Amino acid sequence: MSTTRSTAAGKVLEVLAAFDREHPAQTLSEIAQRTGLALSTAHRVVRELAEWGALERGEDGSWHVGLRLWEIASGCPRTQILRDVALPFMQDLYEATHENVQLAVREGTELVFVERIAGHRSVELLTGVGTRFPVGSTGMGRVLLAHAPRDIQEEVLGAPQRAWTPHTVTDPKTLRTQLDRIRRERVFVSDRQLSESTVAVATPVRIGRSGPVGAALGIVFTAEGAGRAHTLREPLLRAAYGISDELGRRTRTTR
């Protein structure tokens, strides 16, 4: 039994962690199976979480994450200011391109998408707000990896890379060269690296024009329009610079 599971708080966290994009709704038996908890223990934890509002029960009897949990998560200070600052610029970028616009941050060796704007004609994506991917898997992730601390880069490059498509770059030496180019050129074009149907153009968002990289901004569009990548560079950079400048201004005023 893990140390985490031996505590009451650990059992609660394990139940909550059982819910993800692939498992948004689960029966009590499924929760017990995914967590390894006894059915009676899972029932008690689920009941307490439901009473508090962290879990809700659907009409079919399955459980899903509740609104109370979303309310708390939306107040995360790391992303709240970033999203508040970025959203107007992302809206302008969407109006200029009518393509998927995404914002992501790095957590350890993973990428977490924190905001997205998409139209009904935008290409369908594998990603969405709240989803995680290995930081080396996406165009935005590689931008963040290029500006990550050296130990994070070495950890990622020293581990096997998943080939999501036949076009995915997995060779560590090639990836190192790619990361060097990202740092020099500011904008990275990820051609069918995560999905054979999409291309992404991504750039870093800094805290202030010359401050540390705090996020990545990207545009994702259909691979059939891959030739558009060069035309999206300037509007993407303008939006990223706008977000960076405003983040820098807010940081200075709160000191």
mmCIF file of N, CA, C and O in Angstrom, residues 58-131:
data_model
loop_
_atom_site.group_PDB
_atom_site.id
_atom_site.type_symbol
_atom_site.label_atom_id
_atom_site.label_comp_id
_atom_site.label_asym_id
_atom_site.label_seq_id
_atom_site.Cartn_x
_atom_site.Cartn_y
_atom_site.Cartn_z
ATOM 1 N N GLY A 58 -24.558 11.478 -12.190
ATOM 2 C CA GLY A 58 -25.378 11.659 -13.375
ATOM 3 C C GLY A 58 -26.653 10.835 -13.310
ATOM 4 O O GLY A 58 -26.835 9.997 -12.412
ATOM 5 N N GLU A 59 -27.524 11.066 -14.278
ATOM 6 C CA GLU A 59 -28.797 10.348 -14.319
ATOM 7 C C GLU A 59 -28.608 8.846 -14.500
ATOM 8 O O GLU A 59 -29.464 8.057 -14.106
ATOM 9 N N ASP A 60 -27.490 8.456 -15.109
ATOM 10 C CA ASP A 60 -27.226 7.021 -15.322
ATOM 11 C C ASP A 60 -26.559 6.366 -14.120
ATOM 12 O O ASP A 60 -26.210 5.180 -14.150
ATOM 13 N N GLY A 61 -26.339 7.154 -13.043
ATOM 14 C CA GLY A 61 -25.745 6.599 -11.831
ATOM 15 C C GLY A 61 -24.237 6.721 -11.752
ATOM 16 O O GLY A 61 -23.649 6.422 -10.707
ATOM 17 N N SER A 62 -23.593 7.156 -12.834
ATOM 18 C CA SER A 62 -22.138 7.302 -12.809
ATOM 19 C C SER A 62 -21.761 8.645 -12.182
ATOM 20 O O SER A 62 -22.565 9.573 -12.114
ATOM 21 N N TRP A 63 -20.502 8.724 -11.747
ATOM 22 C CA TRP A 63 -20.004 9.925 -11.078
ATOM 23 C C TRP A 63 -19.102 10.733 -11.999
ATOM 24 O O TRP A 63 -18.401 10.177 -12.837
ATOM 25 N N HIS A 64 -19.110 12.049 -11.843
ATOM 26 C CA HIS A 64 -18.207 12.924 -12.590
ATOM 27 C C HIS A 64 -17.814 14.097 -11.707
ATOM 28 O O HIS A 64 -18.418 14.344 -10.651
ATOM 29 N N VAL A 65 -16.790 14.829 -12.122
ATOM 30 C CA VAL A 65 -16.286 15.962 -11.338
ATOM 31 C C VAL A 65 -17.370 17.022 -11.184
ATOM 32 O O VAL A 65 -18.074 17.358 -12.142
ATOM 33 N N GLY A 66 -17.487 17.567 -9.987
ATOM 34 C CA GLY A 66 -18.532 18.529 -9.688
ATOM 35 C C GLY A 66 -18.127 19.969 -9.899
ATOM 36 O O GLY A 66 -16.940 20.301 -10.018
ATOM 37 N N LEU A 67 -19.106 20.842 -9.904
ATOM 38 C CA LEU A 67 -18.895 22.260 -10.160
ATOM 39 C C LEU A 67 -18.054 22.922 -9.071
ATOM 40 O O LEU A 67 -17.276 23.833 -9.342
ATOM 41 N N ARG A 68 -18.191 22.455 -7.836
ATOM 42 C CA ARG A 68 -17.439 23.053 -6.730
ATOM 43 C C ARG A 68 -15.930 22.935 -6.971
ATOM 44 O O ARG A 68 -15.161 23.864 -6.679
ATOM 45 N N LEU A 69 -15.513 21.809 -7.522
ATOM 46 C CA LEU A 69 -14.090 21.605 -7.780
ATOM 47 C C LEU A 69 -13.602 22.554 -8.868
ATOM 48 O O LEU A 69 -12.493 23.091 -8.804
ATOM 49 N N TRP A 70 -14.443 22.762 -9.891
ATOM 50 C CA TRP A 70 -14.080 23.696 -10.960
ATOM 51 C C TRP A 70 -13.954 25.114 -10.421
ATOM 52 O O TRP A 70 -13.055 25.874 -10.808
ATOM 53 N N GLU A 71 -14.840 25.497 -9.514
ATOM 54 C CA GLU A 71 -14.786 26.840 -8.928
ATOM 55 C C GLU A 71 -13.458 27.077 -8.225
ATOM 56 O O GLU A 71 -12.850 28.148 -8.352
ATOM 57 N N ILE A 72 -13.003 26.088 -7.480
ATOM 58 C CA ILE A 72 -11.744 26.224 -6.760
ATOM 59 C C ILE A 72 -10.565 26.261 -7.724
ATOM 60 O O ILE A 72 -9.674 27.105 -7.618
ATOM 61 N N ALA A 73 -10.570 25.355 -8.705
ATOM 62 C CA ALA A 73 -9.460 25.286 -9.655
ATOM 63 C C ALA A 73 -9.335 26.558 -10.475
ATOM 64 O O ALA A 73 -8.228 26.982 -10.840
ATOM 65 N N SER A 74 -10.458 27.213 -10.767
ATOM 66 C CA SER A 74 -10.413 28.423 -11.595
ATOM 67 C C SER A 74 -9.721 29.581 -10.895
ATOM 68 O O SER A 74 -9.351 30.572 -11.525
ATOM 69 N N GLY A 75 -9.529 29.457 -9.565
ATOM 70 C CA GLY A 75 -8.851 30.511 -8.831
ATOM 71 C C GLY A 75 -7.360 30.289 -8.671
ATOM 72 O O GLY A 75 -6.703 31.037 -7.951
ATOM 73 N N CYS A 76 -6.810 29.293 -9.366
ATOM 74 C CA CYS A 76 -5.367 29.029 -9.282
ATOM 75 C C CYS A 76 -4.592 30.286 -9.680
ATOM 76 O O CYS A 76 -4.711 30.757 -10.816
ATOM 77 N N PRO A 77 -3.794 30.878 -8.771
ATOM 78 C CA PRO A 77 -3.135 32.149 -9.080
ATOM 79 C C PRO A 77 -2.147 32.063 -10.234
ATOM 80 O O PRO A 77 -1.935 33.040 -10.941
ATOM 81 N N ARG A 78 -1.545 30.902 -10.424
ATOM 82 C CA ARG A 78 -0.549 30.778 -11.496
ATOM 83 C C ARG A 78 -1.170 30.987 -12.869
ATOM 84 O O ARG A 78 -0.562 31.550 -13.762
ATOM 85 N N THR A 79 -2.416 30.520 -13.036
ATOM 86 C CA THR A 79 -3.049 30.632 -14.353
ATOM 87 C C THR A 79 -4.098 31.726 -14.431
ATOM 88 O O THR A 79 -4.426 32.176 -15.525
ATOM 89 N N GLN A 80 -4.622 32.163 -13.293
ATOM 90 C CA GLN A 80 -5.699 33.146 -13.334
ATOM 91 C C GLN A 80 -5.254 34.455 -13.971
ATOM 92 O O GLN A 80 -5.904 34.974 -14.885
ATOM 93 N N ILE A 81 -4.136 35.014 -13.491
ATOM 94 C CA ILE A 81 -3.645 36.269 -14.061
ATOM 95 C C ILE A 81 -3.242 36.063 -15.514
ATOM 96 O O ILE A 81 -3.549 36.885 -16.379
ATOM 97 N N LEU A 82 -2.561 34.952 -15.792
ATOM 98 C CA LEU A 82 -2.143 34.659 -17.162
ATOM 99 C C LEU A 82 -3.339 34.606 -18.096
ATOM 100 O O LEU A 82 -3.333 35.227 -19.170
ATOM 101 N N ARG A 83 -4.383 33.901 -17.711
ATOM 102 C CA ARG A 83 -5.563 33.783 -18.570
ATOM 103 C C ARG A 83 -6.282 35.109 -18.715
ATOM 104 O O ARG A 83 -6.751 35.461 -19.796
ATOM 105 N N ASP A 84 -6.391 35.862 -17.614
ATOM 106 C CA ASP A 84 -7.051 37.166 -17.688
ATOM 107 C C ASP A 84 -6.325 38.099 -18.644
ATOM 108 O O ASP A 84 -6.945 38.824 -19.429
ATOM 109 N N VAL A 85 -4.997 38.088 -18.585
ATOM 110 C CA VAL A 85 -4.191 38.946 -19.466
ATOM 111 C C VAL A 85 -4.248 38.458 -20.903
ATOM 112 O O VAL A 85 -4.390 39.242 -21.846
ATOM 113 N N ALA A 86 -4.128 37.156 -21.080
ATOM 114 C CA ALA A 86 -3.984 36.598 -22.427
ATOM 115 C C ALA A 86 -5.265 36.588 -23.245
ATOM 116 O O ALA A 86 -5.220 36.731 -24.473
ATOM 117 N N LEU A 87 -6.406 36.419 -22.592
ATOM 118 C CA LEU A 87 -7.645 36.186 -23.334
ATOM 119 C C LEU A 87 -7.975 37.274 -24.362
ATOM 120 O O LEU A 87 -8.323 36.939 -25.502
ATOM 121 N N PRO A 88 -7.876 38.577 -24.046
ATOM 122 C CA PRO A 88 -8.177 39.580 -25.077
ATOM 123 C C PRO A 88 -7.258 39.482 -26.297
ATOM 124 O O PRO A 88 -7.707 39.651 -27.444
ATOM 125 N N PHE A 89 -5.985 39.198 -26.052
ATOM 126 C CA PHE A 89 -5.043 39.055 -27.165
ATOM 127 C C PHE A 89 -5.338 37.786 -27.963
ATOM 128 O O PHE A 89 -5.195 37.773 -29.202
ATOM 129 N N MET A 90 -5.740 36.729 -27.270
ATOM 130 C CA MET A 90 -6.108 35.498 -27.958
ATOM 131 C C MET A 90 -7.360 35.700 -28.813
ATOM 132 O O MET A 90 -7.458 35.171 -29.928
ATOM 133 N N GLN A 91 -8.300 36.485 -28.302
ATOM 134 C CA GLN A 91 -9.506 36.777 -29.083
ATOM 135 C C GLN A 91 -9.165 37.556 -30.348
ATOM 136 O O GLN A 91 -9.695 37.269 -31.430
ATOM 137 N N ASP A 92 -8.267 38.528 -30.223
ATOM 138 C CA ASP A 92 -7.827 39.291 -31.397
ATOM 139 C C ASP A 92 -7.115 38.371 -32.393
ATOM 140 O O ASP A 92 -7.305 38.498 -33.616
ATOM 141 N N LEU A 93 -6.302 37.468 -31.868
ATOM 142 C CA LEU A 93 -5.574 36.544 -32.740
ATOM 143 C C LEU A 93 -6.535 35.610 -33.453
ATOM 144 O O LEU A 93 -6.360 35.312 -34.650
ATOM 145 N N TYR A 94 -7.566 35.163 -32.750
ATOM 146 C CA TYR A 94 -8.558 34.307 -33.407
ATOM 147 C C TYR A 94 -9.284 35.074 -34.514
ATOM 148 O O TYR A 94 -9.503 34.537 -35.611
ATOM 149 N N GLU A 95 -9.664 36.312 -34.243
ATOM 150 C CA GLU A 95 -10.362 37.110 -35.253
ATOM 151 C C GLU A 95 -9.493 37.327 -36.487
ATOM 152 O O GLU A 95 -10.004 37.413 -37.606
ATOM 153 N N ALA A 96 -8.189 37.392 -36.283
ATOM 154 C CA ALA A 96 -7.273 37.614 -37.406
ATOM 155 C C ALA A 96 -6.994 36.348 -38.192
ATOM 156 O O ALA A 96 -6.624 36.411 -39.372
ATOM 157 N N THR A 97 -7.171 35.179 -37.567
ATOM 158 C CA THR A 97 -6.792 33.923 -38.220
ATOM 159 C C THR A 97 -7.941 32.944 -38.401
ATOM 160 O O THR A 97 -7.906 32.111 -39.299
ATOM 161 N N HIS A 98 -8.947 33.004 -37.497
ATOM 162 C CA HIS A 98 -10.053 32.044 -37.468
ATOM 163 C C HIS A 98 -9.557 30.601 -37.371
ATOM 164 O O HIS A 98 -10.123 29.687 -37.973
ATOM 165 N N GLU A 99 -8.495 30.435 -36.593
ATOM 166 C CA GLU A 99 -7.959 29.107 -36.310
ATOM 167 C C GLU A 99 -7.927 28.893 -34.797
ATOM 168 O O GLU A 99 -8.107 29.825 -34.020
ATOM 169 N N ASN A 100 -7.694 27.649 -34.375
ATOM 170 C CA ASN A 100 -7.561 27.349 -32.955
ATOM 171 C C ASN A 100 -6.409 28.153 -32.353
ATOM 172 O O ASN A 100 -5.294 28.155 -32.897
ATOM 173 N N VAL A 101 -6.677 28.814 -31.242
ATOM 174 C CA VAL A 101 -5.644 29.551 -30.515
ATOM 175 C C VAL A 101 -5.555 28.945 -29.123
ATOM 176 O O VAL A 101 -6.577 28.814 -28.432
ATOM 177 N N GLN A 102 -4.349 28.569 -28.701
ATOM 178 C CA GLN A 102 -4.183 27.882 -27.421
ATOM 179 C C GLN A 102 -3.091 28.521 -26.573
ATOM 180 O O GLN A 102 -2.132 29.093 -27.103
ATOM 181 N N LEU A 103 -3.250 28.378 -25.273
ATOM 182 C CA LEU A 103 -2.276 28.870 -24.307
ATOM 183 C C LEU A 103 -1.931 27.719 -23.371
ATOM 184 O O LEU A 103 -2.825 26.997 -22.913
ATOM 185 N N ALA A 104 -0.653 27.532 -23.099
ATOM 186 C CA ALA A 104 -0.235 26.400 -22.271
ATOM 187 C C ALA A 104 0.911 26.799 -21.358
ATOM 188 O O ALA A 104 1.672 27.730 -21.645
ATOM 189 N N VAL A 105 1.049 26.074 -20.254
ATOM 190 C CA VAL A 105 2.161 26.260 -19.329
ATOM 191 C C VAL A 105 2.828 24.910 -19.105
ATOM 192 O O VAL A 105 2.258 23.860 -19.404
ATOM 193 N N ARG A 106 4.047 24.967 -18.573
ATOM 194 C CA ARG A 106 4.771 23.733 -18.266
ATOM 195 C C ARG A 106 4.677 23.451 -16.778
ATOM 196 O O ARG A 106 4.810 24.333 -15.943
ATOM 197 N N GLU A 107 4.452 22.173 -16.449
ATOM 198 C CA GLU A 107 4.522 21.703 -15.071
ATOM 199 C C GLU A 107 5.420 20.482 -15.057
ATOM 200 O O GLU A 107 5.034 19.401 -15.509
ATOM 201 N N GLY A 108 6.636 20.653 -14.577
ATOM 202 C CA GLY A 108 7.602 19.563 -14.615
ATOM 203 C C GLY A 108 7.935 19.211 -16.057
ATOM 204 O O GLY A 108 8.342 20.055 -16.846
ATOM 205 N N THR A 109 7.731 17.957 -16.409
ATOM 206 C CA THR A 109 8.006 17.506 -17.775
ATOM 207 C C THR A 109 6.722 17.370 -18.590
ATOM 208 O O THR A 109 6.697 16.687 -19.603
ATOM 209 N N GLU A 110 5.664 18.035 -18.120
ATOM 210 C CA GLU A 110 4.387 17.969 -18.826
ATOM 211 C C GLU A 110 3.926 19.360 -19.252
ATOM 212 O O GLU A 110 4.314 20.375 -18.663
ATOM 213 N N LEU A 111 3.084 19.369 -20.259
ATOM 214 C CA LEU A 111 2.453 20.585 -20.759
ATOM 215 C C LEU A 111 0.986 20.546 -20.331
ATOM 216 O O LEU A 111 0.333 19.508 -20.444
ATOM 217 N N VAL A 112 0.473 21.667 -19.829
ATOM 218 C CA VAL A 112 -0.930 21.757 -19.441
ATOM 219 C C VAL A 112 -1.574 22.899 -20.218
ATOM 220 O O VAL A 112 -1.104 24.035 -20.158
ATOM 221 N N PHE A 113 -2.645 22.605 -20.943
ATOM 222 C CA PHE A 113 -3.361 23.639 -21.689
ATOM 223 C C PHE A 113 -4.307 24.370 -20.743
ATOM 224 O O PHE A 113 -5.114 23.737 -20.060
ATOM 225 N N VAL A 114 -4.192 25.701 -20.694
ATOM 226 C CA VAL A 114 -4.970 26.479 -19.726
ATOM 227 C C VAL A 114 -6.038 27.365 -20.367
ATOM 228 O O VAL A 114 -6.920 27.864 -19.669
ATOM 229 N N GLU A 115 -5.966 27.573 -21.686
ATOM 230 C CA GLU A 115 -6.993 28.361 -22.365
ATOM 231 C C GLU A 115 -7.017 28.010 -23.840
ATOM 232 O O GLU A 115 -6.001 27.602 -24.408
ATOM 233 N N ARG A 116 -8.185 28.170 -24.454
ATOM 234 C CA ARG A 116 -8.319 27.842 -25.873
ATOM 235 C C ARG A 116 -9.492 28.616 -26.465
ATOM 236 O O ARG A 116 -10.517 28.801 -25.802
ATOM 237 N N ILE A 117 -9.325 29.074 -27.687
ATOM 238 C CA ILE A 117 -10.417 29.679 -28.450
ATOM 239 C C ILE A 117 -10.495 28.945 -29.785
ATOM 240 O O ILE A 117 -9.481 28.770 -30.461
ATOM 241 N N ALA A 118 -11.683 28.508 -30.151
ATOM 242 C CA ALA A 118 -11.860 27.774 -31.405
ATOM 243 C C ALA A 118 -13.207 28.127 -32.014
ATOM 244 O O ALA A 118 -14.179 28.368 -31.292
ATOM 245 N N GLY A 119 -13.262 28.156 -33.326
ATOM 246 C CA GLY A 119 -14.511 28.397 -34.032
ATOM 247 C C GLY A 119 -15.096 27.093 -34.553
ATOM 248 O O GLY A 119 -14.445 26.048 -34.524
ATOM 249 N N HIS A 120 -16.322 27.162 -35.040
ATOM 250 C CA HIS A 120 -16.974 25.934 -35.492
ATOM 251 C C HIS A 120 -16.330 25.378 -36.753
ATOM 252 O O HIS A 120 -16.532 24.216 -37.100
ATOM 253 N N ARG A 121 -15.521 26.182 -37.432
ATOM 254 C CA ARG A 121 -14.836 25.694 -38.636
ATOM 255 C C ARG A 121 -13.388 25.314 -38.363
ATOM 256 O O ARG A 121 -12.674 24.884 -39.270
ATOM 257 N N SER A 122 -12.942 25.473 -37.114
ATOM 258 C CA SER A 122 -11.567 25.135 -36.771
ATOM 259 C C SER A 122 -11.369 23.620 -36.803
ATOM 260 O O SER A 122 -12.287 22.856 -36.530
ATOM 261 N N VAL A 123 -10.148 23.203 -37.113
ATOM 262 C CA VAL A 123 -9.841 21.782 -37.180
ATOM 263 C C VAL A 123 -9.983 21.161 -35.793
ATOM 264 O O VAL A 123 -9.681 21.783 -34.773
ATOM 265 N N GLU A 124 -10.481 19.923 -35.736
ATOM 266 C CA GLU A 124 -10.656 19.231 -34.461
ATOM 267 C C GLU A 124 -9.301 18.864 -33.871
ATOM 268 O O GLU A 124 -8.393 18.437 -34.589
ATOM 269 N N LEU A 125 -9.184 19.031 -32.540
ATOM 270 C CA LEU A 125 -7.904 18.812 -31.871
ATOM 271 C C LEU A 125 -7.957 17.649 -30.885
ATOM 272 O O LEU A 125 -9.020 17.277 -30.385
ATOM 273 N N LEU A 126 -6.776 17.106 -30.578
ATOM 274 C CA LEU A 126 -6.643 16.117 -29.517
ATOM 275 C C LEU A 126 -6.549 16.793 -28.164
ATOM 276 O O LEU A 126 -6.745 16.167 -27.129
ATOM 277 N N THR A 127 -6.226 18.084 -28.179
ATOM 278 C CA THR A 127 -5.984 18.818 -26.950
ATOM 279 C C THR A 127 -7.198 19.645 -26.552
ATOM 280 O O THR A 127 -8.076 19.924 -27.360
ATOM 281 N N GLY A 128 -7.229 20.047 -25.277
ATOM 282 C CA GLY A 128 -8.296 20.882 -24.760
ATOM 283 C C GLY A 128 -7.873 21.470 -23.432
ATOM 284 O O GLY A 128 -6.866 21.047 -22.844
ATOM 285 N N VAL A 129 -8.607 22.437 -22.929
ATOM 286 C CA VAL A 129 -8.272 23.069 -21.656
ATOM 287 C C VAL A 129 -8.245 22.018 -20.547
ATOM 288 O O VAL A 129 -9.172 21.223 -20.399
ATOM 289 N N GLY A 130 -7.154 22.010 -19.802
ATOM 290 C CA GLY A 130 -7.009 21.055 -18.708
ATOM 291 C C GLY A 130 -6.297 19.772 -19.089
ATOM 292 O O GLY A 130 -5.938 18.997 -18.201
ATOM 293 N N THR A 131 -6.082 19.528 -20.361
ATOM 294 C CA THR A 131 -5.402 18.297 -20.760
ATOM 295 C C THR A 131 -3.891 18.451 -20.622
ATOM 296 O O THR A 131 -3.342 19.540 -20.729
#
